[in-house]
Tab-separated table of C-alpha atoms in Angstrom:
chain	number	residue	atom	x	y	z
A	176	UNK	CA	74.955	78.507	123.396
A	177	UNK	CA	75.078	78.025	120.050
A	178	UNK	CA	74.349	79.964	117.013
A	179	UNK	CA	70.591	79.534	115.695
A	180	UNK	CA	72.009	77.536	112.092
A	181	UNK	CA	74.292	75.431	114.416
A	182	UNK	CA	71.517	74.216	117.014
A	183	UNK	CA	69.162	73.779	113.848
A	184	UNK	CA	71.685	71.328	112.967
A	185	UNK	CA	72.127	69.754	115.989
A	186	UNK	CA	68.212	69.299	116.396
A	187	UNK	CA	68.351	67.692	113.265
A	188	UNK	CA	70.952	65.385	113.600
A	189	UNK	CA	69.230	64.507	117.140
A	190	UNK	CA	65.885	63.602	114.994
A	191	UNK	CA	67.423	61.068	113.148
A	192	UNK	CA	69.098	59.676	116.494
A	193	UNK	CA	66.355	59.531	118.386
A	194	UNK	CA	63.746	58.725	115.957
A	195	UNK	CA	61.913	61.677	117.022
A	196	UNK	CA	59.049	64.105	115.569
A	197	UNK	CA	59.024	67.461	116.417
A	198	UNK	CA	55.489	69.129	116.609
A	199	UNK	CA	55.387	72.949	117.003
A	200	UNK	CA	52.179	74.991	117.306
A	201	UNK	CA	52.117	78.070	114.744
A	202	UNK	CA	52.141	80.413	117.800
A	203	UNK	CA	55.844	79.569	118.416
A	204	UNK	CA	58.772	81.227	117.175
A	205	UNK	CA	59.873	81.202	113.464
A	206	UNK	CA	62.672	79.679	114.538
A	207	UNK	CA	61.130	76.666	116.094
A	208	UNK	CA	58.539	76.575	113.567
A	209	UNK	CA	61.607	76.123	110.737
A	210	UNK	CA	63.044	72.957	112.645
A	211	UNK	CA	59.286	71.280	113.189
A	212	UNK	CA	58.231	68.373	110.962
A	213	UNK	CA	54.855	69.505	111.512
A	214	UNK	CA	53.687	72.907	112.080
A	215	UNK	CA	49.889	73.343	112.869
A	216	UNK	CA	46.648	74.116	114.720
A	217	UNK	CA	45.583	71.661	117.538
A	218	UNK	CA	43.601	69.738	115.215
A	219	UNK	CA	46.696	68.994	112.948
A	220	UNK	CA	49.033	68.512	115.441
A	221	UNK	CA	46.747	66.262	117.644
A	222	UNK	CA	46.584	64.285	114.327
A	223	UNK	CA	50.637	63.817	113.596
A	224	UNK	CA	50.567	62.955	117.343
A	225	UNK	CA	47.835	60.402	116.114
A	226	UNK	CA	49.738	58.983	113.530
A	227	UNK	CA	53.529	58.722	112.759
A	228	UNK	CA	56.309	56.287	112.692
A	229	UNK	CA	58.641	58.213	114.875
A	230	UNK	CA	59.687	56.415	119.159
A	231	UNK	CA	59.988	59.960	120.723
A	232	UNK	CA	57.572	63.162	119.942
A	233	UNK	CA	58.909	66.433	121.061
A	234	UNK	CA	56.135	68.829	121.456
A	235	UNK	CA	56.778	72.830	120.944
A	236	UNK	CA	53.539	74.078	122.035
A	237	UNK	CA	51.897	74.288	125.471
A	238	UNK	CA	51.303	71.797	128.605
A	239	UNK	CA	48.088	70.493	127.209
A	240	UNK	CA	49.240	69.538	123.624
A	241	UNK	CA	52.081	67.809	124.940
A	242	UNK	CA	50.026	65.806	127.275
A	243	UNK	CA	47.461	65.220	124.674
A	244	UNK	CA	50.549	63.475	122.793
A	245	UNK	CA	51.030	61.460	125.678
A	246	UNK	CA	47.809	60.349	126.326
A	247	UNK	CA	47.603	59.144	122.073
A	248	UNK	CA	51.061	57.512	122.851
A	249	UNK	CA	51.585	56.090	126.192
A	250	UNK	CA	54.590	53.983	124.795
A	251	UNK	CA	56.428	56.262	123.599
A	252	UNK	CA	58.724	59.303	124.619
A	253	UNK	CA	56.745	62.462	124.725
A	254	UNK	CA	59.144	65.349	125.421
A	255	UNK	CA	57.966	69.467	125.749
A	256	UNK	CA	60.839	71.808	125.683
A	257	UNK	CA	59.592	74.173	128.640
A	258	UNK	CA	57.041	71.851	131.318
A	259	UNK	CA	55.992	75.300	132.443
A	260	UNK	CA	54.448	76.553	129.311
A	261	UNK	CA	51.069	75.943	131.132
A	262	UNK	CA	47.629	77.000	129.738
A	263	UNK	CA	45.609	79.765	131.440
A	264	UNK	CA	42.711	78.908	129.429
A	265	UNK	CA	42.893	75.235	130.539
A	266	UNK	CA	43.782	76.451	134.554
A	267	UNK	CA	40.408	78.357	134.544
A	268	UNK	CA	38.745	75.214	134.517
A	269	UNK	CA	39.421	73.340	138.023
A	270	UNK	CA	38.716	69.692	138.072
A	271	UNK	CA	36.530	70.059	141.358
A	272	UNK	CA	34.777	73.048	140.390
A	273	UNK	CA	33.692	71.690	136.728
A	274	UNK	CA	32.679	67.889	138.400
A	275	UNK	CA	30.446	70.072	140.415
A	276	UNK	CA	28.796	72.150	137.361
A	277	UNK	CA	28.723	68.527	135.353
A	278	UNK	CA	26.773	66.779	138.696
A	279	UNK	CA	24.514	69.885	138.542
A	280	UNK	CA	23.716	68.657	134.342
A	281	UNK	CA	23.430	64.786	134.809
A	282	UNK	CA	21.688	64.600	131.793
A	283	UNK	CA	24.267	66.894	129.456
A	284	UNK	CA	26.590	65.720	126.997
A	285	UNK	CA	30.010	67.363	127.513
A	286	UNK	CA	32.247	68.544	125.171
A	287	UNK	CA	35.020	69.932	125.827
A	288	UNK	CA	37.618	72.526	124.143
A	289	UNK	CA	41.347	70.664	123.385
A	290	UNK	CA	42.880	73.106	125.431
A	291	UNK	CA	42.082	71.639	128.397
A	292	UNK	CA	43.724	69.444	131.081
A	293	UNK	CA	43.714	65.465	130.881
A	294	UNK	CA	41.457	65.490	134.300
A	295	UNK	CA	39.212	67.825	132.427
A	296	UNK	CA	38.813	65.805	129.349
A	297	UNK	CA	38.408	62.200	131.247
A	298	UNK	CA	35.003	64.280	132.768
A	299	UNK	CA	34.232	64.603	129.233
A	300	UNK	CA	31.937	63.082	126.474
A	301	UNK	CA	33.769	64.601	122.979
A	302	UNK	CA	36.943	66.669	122.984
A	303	UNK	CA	36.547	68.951	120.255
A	304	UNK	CA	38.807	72.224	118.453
A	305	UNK	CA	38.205	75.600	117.175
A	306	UNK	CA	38.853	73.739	113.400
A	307	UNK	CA	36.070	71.283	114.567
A	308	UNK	CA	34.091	72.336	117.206
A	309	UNK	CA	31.319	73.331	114.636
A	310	UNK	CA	30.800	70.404	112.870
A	311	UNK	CA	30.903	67.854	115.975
A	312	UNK	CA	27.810	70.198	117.292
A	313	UNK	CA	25.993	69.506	114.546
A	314	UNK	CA	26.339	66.062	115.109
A	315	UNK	CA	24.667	65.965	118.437
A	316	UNK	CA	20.557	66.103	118.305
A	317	UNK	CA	18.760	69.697	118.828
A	318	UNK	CA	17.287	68.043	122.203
A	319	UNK	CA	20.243	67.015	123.654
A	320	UNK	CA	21.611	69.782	126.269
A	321	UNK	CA	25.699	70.325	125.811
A	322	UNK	CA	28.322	71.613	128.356
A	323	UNK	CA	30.782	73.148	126.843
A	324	UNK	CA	33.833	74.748	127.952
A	325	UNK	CA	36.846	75.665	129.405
A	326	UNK	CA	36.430	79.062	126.430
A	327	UNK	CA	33.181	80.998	126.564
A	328	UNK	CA	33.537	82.819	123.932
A	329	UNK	CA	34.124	79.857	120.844
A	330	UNK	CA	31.194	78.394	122.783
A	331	UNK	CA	29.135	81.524	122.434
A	332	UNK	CA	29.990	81.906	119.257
A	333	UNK	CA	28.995	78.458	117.601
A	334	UNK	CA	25.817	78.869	120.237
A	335	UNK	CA	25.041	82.466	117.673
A	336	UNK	CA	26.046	80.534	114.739
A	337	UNK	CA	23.773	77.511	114.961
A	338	UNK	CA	21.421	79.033	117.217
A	339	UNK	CA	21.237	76.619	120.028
A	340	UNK	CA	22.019	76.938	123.160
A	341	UNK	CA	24.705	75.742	125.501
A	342	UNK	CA	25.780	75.385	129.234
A	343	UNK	CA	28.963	77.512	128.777
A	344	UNK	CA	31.829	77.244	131.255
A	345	UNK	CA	33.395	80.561	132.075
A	346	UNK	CA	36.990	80.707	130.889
A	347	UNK	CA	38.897	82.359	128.173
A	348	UNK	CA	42.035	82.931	126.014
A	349	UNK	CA	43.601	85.872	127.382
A	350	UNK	CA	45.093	86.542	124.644
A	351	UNK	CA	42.034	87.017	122.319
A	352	UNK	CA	39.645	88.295	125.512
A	353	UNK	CA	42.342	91.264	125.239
A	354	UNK	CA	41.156	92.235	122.034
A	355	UNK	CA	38.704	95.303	122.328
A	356	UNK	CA	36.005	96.764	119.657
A	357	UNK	CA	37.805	100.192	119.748
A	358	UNK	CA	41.138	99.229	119.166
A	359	UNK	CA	40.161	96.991	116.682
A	360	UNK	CA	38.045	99.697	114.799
A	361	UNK	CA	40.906	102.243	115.090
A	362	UNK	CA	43.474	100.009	113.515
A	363	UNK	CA	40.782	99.446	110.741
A	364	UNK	CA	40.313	103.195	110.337
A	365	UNK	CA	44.222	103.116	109.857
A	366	UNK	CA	44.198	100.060	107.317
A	367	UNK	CA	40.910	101.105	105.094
A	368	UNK	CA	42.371	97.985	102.539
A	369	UNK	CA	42.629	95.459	105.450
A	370	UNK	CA	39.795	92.672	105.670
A	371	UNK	CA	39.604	91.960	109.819
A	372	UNK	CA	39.934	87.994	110.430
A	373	UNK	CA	39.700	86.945	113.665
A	374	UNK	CA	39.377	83.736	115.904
A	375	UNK	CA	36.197	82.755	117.280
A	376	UNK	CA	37.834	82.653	120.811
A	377	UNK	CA	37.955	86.904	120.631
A	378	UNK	CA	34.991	88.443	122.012
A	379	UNK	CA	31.707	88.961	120.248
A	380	UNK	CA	31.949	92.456	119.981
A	381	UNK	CA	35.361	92.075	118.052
A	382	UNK	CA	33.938	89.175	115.710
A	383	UNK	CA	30.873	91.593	114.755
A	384	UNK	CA	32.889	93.579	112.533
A	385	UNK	CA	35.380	90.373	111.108
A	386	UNK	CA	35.013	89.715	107.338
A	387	UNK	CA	36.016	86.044	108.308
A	388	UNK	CA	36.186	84.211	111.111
A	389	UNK	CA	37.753	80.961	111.476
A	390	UNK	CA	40.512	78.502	113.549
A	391	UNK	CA	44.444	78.891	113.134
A	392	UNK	CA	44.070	76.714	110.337
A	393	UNK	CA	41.535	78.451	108.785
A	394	UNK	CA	42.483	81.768	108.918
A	395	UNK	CA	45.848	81.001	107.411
A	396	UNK	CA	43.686	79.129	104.702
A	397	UNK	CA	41.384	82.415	104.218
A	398	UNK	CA	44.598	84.510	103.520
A	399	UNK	CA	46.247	82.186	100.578
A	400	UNK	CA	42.979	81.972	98.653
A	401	UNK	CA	41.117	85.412	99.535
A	402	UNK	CA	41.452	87.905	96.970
A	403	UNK	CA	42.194	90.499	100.267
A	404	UNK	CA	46.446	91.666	99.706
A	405	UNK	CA	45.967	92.572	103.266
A	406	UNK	CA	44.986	91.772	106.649
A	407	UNK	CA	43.863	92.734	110.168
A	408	UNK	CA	44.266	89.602	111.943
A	409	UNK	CA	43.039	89.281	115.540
A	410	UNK	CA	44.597	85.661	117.040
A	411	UNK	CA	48.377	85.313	118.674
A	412	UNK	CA	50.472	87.118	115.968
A	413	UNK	CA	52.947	83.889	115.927
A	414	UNK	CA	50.875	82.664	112.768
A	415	UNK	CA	51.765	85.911	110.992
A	416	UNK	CA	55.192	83.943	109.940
A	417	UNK	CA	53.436	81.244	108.186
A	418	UNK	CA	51.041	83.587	106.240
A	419	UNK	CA	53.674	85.831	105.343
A	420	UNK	CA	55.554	82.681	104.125
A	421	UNK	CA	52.494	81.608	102.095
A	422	UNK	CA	51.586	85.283	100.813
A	423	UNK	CA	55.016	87.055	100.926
A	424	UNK	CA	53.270	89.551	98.269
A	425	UNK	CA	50.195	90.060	100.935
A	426	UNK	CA	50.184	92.444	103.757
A	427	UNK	CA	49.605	91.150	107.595
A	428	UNK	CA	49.206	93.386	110.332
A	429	UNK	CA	48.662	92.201	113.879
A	430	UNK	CA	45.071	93.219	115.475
A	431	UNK	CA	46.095	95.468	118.125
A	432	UNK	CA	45.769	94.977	121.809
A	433	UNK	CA	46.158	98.726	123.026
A	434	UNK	CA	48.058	101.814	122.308
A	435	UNK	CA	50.803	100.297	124.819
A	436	UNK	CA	51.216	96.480	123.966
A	437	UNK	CA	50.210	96.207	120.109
A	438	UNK	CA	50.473	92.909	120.523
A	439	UNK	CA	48.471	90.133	122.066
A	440	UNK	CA	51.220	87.984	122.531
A	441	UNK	CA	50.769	84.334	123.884
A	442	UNK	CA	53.684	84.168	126.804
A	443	UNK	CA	53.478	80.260	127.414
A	444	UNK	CA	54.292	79.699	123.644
A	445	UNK	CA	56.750	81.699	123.639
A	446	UNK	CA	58.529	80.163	126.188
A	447	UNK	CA	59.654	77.474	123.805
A	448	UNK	CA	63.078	78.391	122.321
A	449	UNK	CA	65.765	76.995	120.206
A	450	UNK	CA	67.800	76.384	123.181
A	451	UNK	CA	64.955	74.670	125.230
A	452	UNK	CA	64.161	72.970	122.199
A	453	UNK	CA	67.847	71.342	121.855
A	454	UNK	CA	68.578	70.548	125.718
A	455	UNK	CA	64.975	69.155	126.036
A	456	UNK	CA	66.245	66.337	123.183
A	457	UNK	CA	69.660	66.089	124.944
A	458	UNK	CA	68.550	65.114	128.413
A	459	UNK	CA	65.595	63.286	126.819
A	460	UNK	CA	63.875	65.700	129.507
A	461	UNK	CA	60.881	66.859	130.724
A	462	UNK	CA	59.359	63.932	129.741
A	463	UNK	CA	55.626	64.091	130.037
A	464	UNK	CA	54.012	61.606	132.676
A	465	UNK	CA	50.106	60.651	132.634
A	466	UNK	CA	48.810	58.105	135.163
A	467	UNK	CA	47.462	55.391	133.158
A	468	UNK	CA	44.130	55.195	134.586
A	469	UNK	CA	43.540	58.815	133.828
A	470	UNK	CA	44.761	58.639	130.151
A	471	UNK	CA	42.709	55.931	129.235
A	472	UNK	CA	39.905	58.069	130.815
A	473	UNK	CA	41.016	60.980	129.021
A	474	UNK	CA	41.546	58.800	125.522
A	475	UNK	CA	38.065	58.035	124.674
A	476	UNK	CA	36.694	61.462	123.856
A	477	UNK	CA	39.928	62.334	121.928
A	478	UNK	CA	39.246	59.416	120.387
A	479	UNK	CA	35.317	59.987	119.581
A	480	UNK	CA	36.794	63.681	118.398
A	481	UNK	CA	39.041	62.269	115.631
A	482	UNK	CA	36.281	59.918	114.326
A	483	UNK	CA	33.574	62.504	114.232
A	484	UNK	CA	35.988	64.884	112.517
């Protein structure tokens, strides 16, 4: 196969053939992130999905993103460069299993995590993000009982933040549930001029000790304008490219996962490669399929999301 500057090229070339957008997640590669016309969190990149010009989106991310783009765009191409980069946040929630916890909650509004399936979010009331989850809460009266899930621990959190409680399904990340308080502590014992940032899908008794806590999005936001030269930073360590990009005089060191692995590394995303990336364009395959009846099912709370965000 060819070299990486030589399939860069090719990808690019392919864009303008194709008309196509390519939409990469910032827990790729660098080198997929570097050929992307938009790089971002799910809230950003379920936005570009949302609007732009382009007849064919190629998605570098996982399973549910792509499908997400499908279900915004049923007329056009939707491409992912590996149809196996799955989810296992969004497979801990089976369909059956969470239509049974909704029938036991007739009465509760449900909303829903974007990483979850498209027969997941057609169950749901309001699709929501880490970069949003907050503030489409808010929205919803103090009386009113809310499901949330697939991730119990961004649930949990917003549940400590606001104070109100919350049916929580039981999933998780495993990539930030692998995150422990006494790795965590030890690395900041070893960093004394590290600030911690973390994601609010790590567990509680890593986010206790964070000096900020925040989405993707945000945490690369935190590290431009905090005054911090470095950081601790507990989410996938793909974003580290992008702050180092933004900061290359600031420090970034990623939160450990154990003595072993020091890295909580995201497998799925990482699945998408140059090659895939290329090939996928080539064959104009995987294409991502959704049944119309379930997209337009699974449409309306993405929909309600982006207007209450």
């Amino acid at each position: 196969m060819a070299a990486s500057g030589e399939l860069a090229g090719k990808i690019g070339l392919l864009k303008k053939e194709m008309n196509a957008i390519v939409l990469a997640h910032y827990y790729t590669l660098p080198e997929i992130q570097q050929v992307a016309d938009v790089v971002g969190d799910s809230l950003a990149l379920a936005r570009a999905a949302e609007k732009n010009s382009a007849d064919v989106i190629v998605f570098a991310g996982v399973y549910f993103m792509a499908e997400t783009a499908k279900i915004i765009n049923p007329d056009k191409l939707v491409l992912m460069p590996d149809l196996y980069a799955g989810c296992p946040l969004a497979d801990s929630c089976p369909v059956g299993e969470f239509r049974a916890f909704k029938q036991r909650h007739p009465d509760a509004l449900v909303i829903t995590y974007i990483n979850s399936t498209a027969e997941i979010k057609s169950l749901s009331d309001i699709t929501c993000t880490s970069s949003n989850a907050e503030h489409i809460i808010r929205q919803i009266p103090e009386e009113r009982t809310i499901i949330f899930g697939p991730d119990r621990n961004l649930g949990g959190y917003i549940m400590k933040k606001l104070g109100r409680e919350m049916l929580l399904w039981q999933g998780f990340c495993y990539v930030h549930e692998a995150f422990r308080e006494a790795c965590i502590l030890q690395a900041c014992r070893e960093n004394p001029q590290a600030e911690l940032i973390a994601h609010p899908e790590c567990r509680e008794e890593v986010l206790r000790h964070a000096a900020f806590i925040g989405s993707t999005q945000a945490l690369l936001d935190y590290t431009v304008s905090a005054p911090a030269s470095s950081f601790i930073v507990a989410t996938e360590p793909g974003i580290l490219y992008e702050m180092q990009r933004r900061s290359p005089k600031k420090q970034f060191i990623a939160a450990p996962k154990d003595p072993e692995n020091p890295r909580s590394v995201c497998k799925q995303m990482k699945q998408n490669t140059l090659e895939k990336l290329y090939q996928c364009m080539l064959d104009r395959s995987p294409e991502i399929i959704v049944p119309d009846d379930l997209r337009v099912l699974a449409l309306r709370p993405i929909k309600k999301m982006l207007e209450m965000s």
